[in-house]
Phi, psi and omega in degrees: 000314179293328178295319178296319179296320180293322178294321178294323179290329181284335179288126181292143177292150182301321180296332179283345181276346180268136174288167184297325183287356180288352177278356184302315179300322179293316178296320179297322178295317178297317179296322178296317179295325183277325190258316187300323177299334180274327186272310181232064185303318183293323180281339181277335185298317181297134180295333179298320179293322177294319179295321180294318178294320178298317179293321180297321181272329186270328184299314178301322179293318179295319180294317180296317179296323180296328178288333180273314182207091183301327182297329180294323179291318179297318179296315180295322177297321177295319178295321179296316179298318179297322180292319179296319177296321177297314179298319178297317179295317179295323179295317180293316182293310182290335178293338178270000179251121180246122178260116181250153179174187181246047178290132183256359179073025177285160179305320180294315180293323177297319179297322178295316179298318179296321178294317177297320179296322178296321179290316180297325180297331177282345183258310184251003179096155183294321181293316179296317179295321180295315182290335180282324189256347186294321182290317174300324179291322178296316179295320183294329183256014184294334183269354182280145178282315181245110186221001183300324182296331180298316183283334173295314176296324178298317179297315182294313189277312187270309187284338182239307188268356185298322183290345179291341180277358179295135179283129179280131178279128182262092175227144182289146175285137187289337184270358180288162174290167184297326181290320181285329184286347178284339177265131184295140177202178182254135178299131181074021184283354180088006179293150182299127180093355181264151179261132182294344181249014183289131178287147177278000000 
């Protein structure tokens, strides 16, 4: 057992095998998403062009990673497929829910929608809350001249930060030692000595 642990510790981590400049494709993708819609908007709109750019930047990284650790590419592909299936399911479910009302897109009503979205994100997830509320928010602000900031706040609060408002359940991790288990904590909280997969 100790031999296996020592062998695992001696094996270099995948991230340590990449040089610093290997982040260039990721930075290039972020810059493309930020700049190209403003510079060549008409050419950026078709999804085929976005897919081609993604393949151009992502394929070399995937091939390089496969030469270092093929299992990592297979694992990442499985996670990507699961994420796409999740998005598809959320799109179908939220597409069947229509929220009607007389929202006028005023600052107060927008703030209420953002607050509801932050709470919903803690219950049904950030992606589900975003897909559920984005269309009512777009309709409510359709008559406003300046509305880009509303959706920026929506992305920050609902799509990203909403899950931070989730209340952490304080129960001891079952795999902790007796001294550590006397102090309340969250299973998988990352505390020293706790197991991320320990059942509560």
